[in-house]
C-alpha positions as CSV (number, residue, x, y, z in Angstrom):
1,M,0.0,0.0,0.0
2,F,2.8,2.4,0.9
3,Y,4.6,1.7,-2.4
4,W,1.4,2.3,-4.4
5,L,0.4,5.4,-2.6
6,C,3.8,7.0,-2.9
7,S,4.0,6.1,-6.6
8,S,0.6,7.5,-7.3
9,L,0.9,10.9,-5.5
10,S,2.5,13.8,-7.3
11,R,3.0,16.2,-4.4
12,P,5.9,15.8,-2.0
13,V,3.8,17.0,0.9
14,L,1.3,14.2,0.4
15,C,4.1,11.7,0.0
16,C,5.7,12.8,3.2
17,T,2.3,12.5,4.9
18,V,2.1,8.9,3.7
19,L,5.6,8.2,4.9
20,W,4.7,9.7,8.3
21,A,1.6,7.5,8.4
22,F,3.7,4.5,7.5
23,T,6.1,5.1,10.4
24,E,3.1,5.3,12.7
25,L,2.3,1.7,11.9
26,S,3.4,-1.1,14.2
27,R,6.2,-3.3,13.1
28,E,3.9,-6.1,12.1
29,E,1.7,-3.7,10.1
30,R,4.8,-2.3,8.3
31,A,6.0,-5.8,7.6
32,A,2.5,-6.6,6.1
33,V,2.6,-3.5,4.0
34,T,6.1,-4.3,2.8
35,L,5.1,-7.8,2.0
36,Q,2.1,-6.7,0.1
37,S,4.2,-4.3,-1.9
38,A,6.7,-7.0,-2.7
39,V,3.9,-9.4,-3.8
40,R,2.4,-6.7,-6.0
41,R,5.7,-6.1,-7.7
42,L,6.2,-9.8,-8.2
43,L,2.7,-10.2,-9.7
44,A,3.3,-7.2,-11.9
45,R,6.6,-8.6,-13.1
46,R,5.0,-12.0,-13.8
47,E,2.2,-10.2,-15.7
48,R,4.7,-8.4,-17.8
49,V,6.6,-11.6,-18.5
50,R,3.3,-13.3,-19.5
51,R,2.3,-10.5,-21.8
52,E,5.7,-10.4,-23.4
53,R,5.6,-14.2,-23.9
54,E,2.1,-13.9,-25.4
55,R,3.2,-11.1,-27.7
56,E,6.2,-13.2,-28.9
57,E,4.1,-16.2,-29.4
58,Y,1.6,-14.2,-31.4
59,E,4.3,-12.7,-33.6
60,A,5.8,-16.1,-34.1
61,L,2.4,-17.5,-35.0
62,M,1.7,-14.6,-37.5
63,E,5.1,-15.1,-39.1
64,R,4.5,-18.8,-39.4
65,L,1.1,-18.3,-40.9
66,Q,2.4,-15.7,-43.4
67,K,5.1,-18.2,-44.5
68,E,2.6,-21.0,-44.8
69,A,0.3,-18.7,-46.8
70,F,3.1,-17.7,-49.1
71,V,4.2,-21.3,-49.6
72,A,0.6,-22.3,-50.3
73,L,0.3,-19.5,-52.8
74,V,3.5,-20.4,-54.6
75,R,2.5,-24.1,-54.6
76,R,-0.9,-23.2,-56.0
77,E,0.7,-21.1,-58.7
78,Q,3.1,-23.9,-59.6
79,E,0.2,-26.4,-59.8
80,E,-1.8,-24.0,-62.0
81,A,1.3,-23.5,-64.2
82,E,1.8,-27.3,-64.4
83,K,-1.9,-27.8,-65.3
84,E,-1.6,-25.2,-68.0
85,R,1.6,-26.8,-69.3
86,L,-0.1,-30.2,-69.5
87,R,-3.2,-28.6,-71.2
88,E,-0.9,-27.0,-73.8
89,E,1.0,-30.2,-74.3
90,E,-2.2,-32.2,-74.7
91,E,-3.5,-29.6,-77.2
92,R,-0.2,-29.8,-79.1
93,K,-0.3,-33.6,-79.2
94,R,-4.0,-33.4,-80.4
95,R,-3.1,-31.0,-83.2
96,Q,-0.2,-33.2,-84.2
97,E,-2.3,-36.3,-84.3
98,E,-5.0,-34.5,-86.3
99,Q,-2.4,-33.3,-88.7
100,R,-1.1,-36.9,-89.1
101,R,-4.6,-38.1,-89.8
102,R,-5.1,-35.4,-92.5
103,T,-1.8,-36.4,-94.1
104,R,-2.8,-40.1,-94.1
105,L,-6.2,-39.2,-95.6
106,L,-4.7,-37.1,-98.4
107,E,-2.0,-39.7,-99.2
108,A,-4.5,-42.5,-99.1
109,A,-6.9,-40.5,-101.4
110,F,-4.1,-40.0,-104.0
111,E,-3.0,-43.6,-103.8
112,G,-6.5,-45.0,-103.9
113,E,-6.3,-46.7,-100.5
114,V,-10.0,-47.0,-99.6
115,E,-9.4,-49.0,-96.4
116,E,-7.0,-46.4,-95.0
117,I,-9.5,-43.6,-95.7
118,L,-12.2,-45.6,-93.8
119,A,-9.7,-46.2,-91.0
120,V,-9.0,-42.5,-90.6
121,L,-12.7,-41.7,-90.6
122,K,-13.3,-44.4,-87.9
123,E,-10.6,-42.8,-85.8
124,V,-12.4,-39.5,-86.0
125,S,-15.6,-41.2,-84.9
126,D,-13.9,-43.1,-82.0
127,L,-12.4,-39.8,-80.8
128,D,-15.9,-38.3,-80.7
129,S,-17.1,-41.3,-78.6
130,Q,-14.2,-40.8,-76.2
131,R,-15.2,-37.2,-75.8
132,G,-18.7,-38.3,-74.8
133,L,-20.4,-37.4,-78.1
134,G,-23.6,-39.5,-78.4
135,F,-25.6,-40.8,-81.3
136,D,-28.7,-38.7,-80.7
137,E,-29.7,-36.1,-83.3
138,A,-27.4,-33.5,-81.9
139,G,-24.6,-36.0,-81.5
140,K,-25.0,-37.3,-85.1
141,Q,-24.9,-33.7,-86.3
142,Q,-21.7,-33.0,-84.5
143,R,-20.1,-36.2,-85.7
144,L,-21.1,-35.4,-89.3
145,L,-19.5,-31.9,-89.0
146,R,-16.3,-33.4,-87.6
147,Q,-16.2,-36.0,-90.4
148,L,-16.7,-33.3,-93.0
149,R,-14.1,-31.1,-91.5
150,M,-11.6,-34.0,-91.8
151,I,-12.7,-34.9,-95.4
152,D,-12.5,-31.3,-96.6
153,S,-9.2,-30.5,-94.7
154,T,-6.4,-29.2,-96.9
155,D,-2.6,-29.3,-96.9
156,A,-0.2,-26.4,-97.4
157,N,-0.9,-26.3,-101.1
158,G,-4.7,-26.3,-100.8
159,N,-5.2,-30.0,-101.7
160,T,-8.2,-31.8,-100.3
161,A,-8.8,-35.5,-100.2
162,L,-11.2,-35.1,-103.1
163,S,-8.7,-33.1,-105.2
164,E,-6.0,-35.6,-104.3
165,A,-8.2,-38.5,-105.4
166,A,-8.9,-36.6,-108.7
167,G,-5.2,-35.9,-109.1
168,G,-4.4,-39.6,-108.7
169,G,-7.3,-40.7,-111.0
170,Q,-8.9,-42.7,-108.1
171,S,-12.5,-42.9,-109.1
172,E,-13.5,-45.3,-106.4
173,V,-12.1,-42.9,-103.7
174,I,-13.9,-40.0,-105.4
175,T,-17.2,-41.9,-105.2
176,L,-16.5,-42.7,-101.5
177,L,-15.6,-39.2,-100.6
178,V,-18.6,-37.7,-102.3
179,E,-20.9,-40.2,-100.6
180,C,-19.3,-39.1,-97.3
181,G,-20.2,-35.5,-98.0
182,A,-17.0,-34.1,-99.5
183,D,-17.4,-30.6,-101.1
184,V,-17.4,-31.1,-104.8
185,N,-17.0,-27.4,-105.4
186,C,-13.7,-27.2,-103.5
187,K,-10.8,-25.5,-105.3
188,A,-8.4,-28.0,-106.8
189,G,-5.0,-28.1,-105.2
190,L,-1.6,-28.0,-106.9
191,R,-1.3,-31.7,-107.5
192,A,-4.8,-32.0,-108.9
193,M,-4.2,-29.1,-111.3
194,C,-0.9,-30.6,-112.4
195,W,-2.7,-33.9,-113.1
196,T,-5.5,-32.2,-115.0
197,H,-3.1,-30.3,-117.2
198,T,-1.1,-33.5,-118.0
199,H,-4.0,-35.8,-118.8
């Protein structure tokens, strides 16, 4: 009590009055006041230590959470980048496979290989099935469009399967392609025009 009173008073006169009152106490009472003051100081010190420890633990927790959040963000960005890379790789492979089928179709048309043409068209249909395309009216329409897109595809010189078949003089292939919906009004490619001019 004496310690608290003296520390809370601003005027020396009042402090001296408290000091005089303290000296008027008995020895047991002064000992009790001194003991209480010591206990309060001890409790205050423990409270400061506890608060400091809590502050340090809080700061450590915030730092750990920030690091974990940063690591999670980096990992998520890496995963997204990897997914994008895989998508691009898959798309690149798909385009390469489609280009190979086009090349096979054009070469087969020029050489008159009916079975190879049918095999390419079956591959197109199988891919549609793998992608979940059904055989209802909408599915049939989509399948037909994809087949026509393959049949009427061109090479770098503008040759189509039909013009290649014409250029190679393959009447059976021409009939097959027309029955499959090939565009008979397509512009002839380089090889077809060369064959036309030489025959």
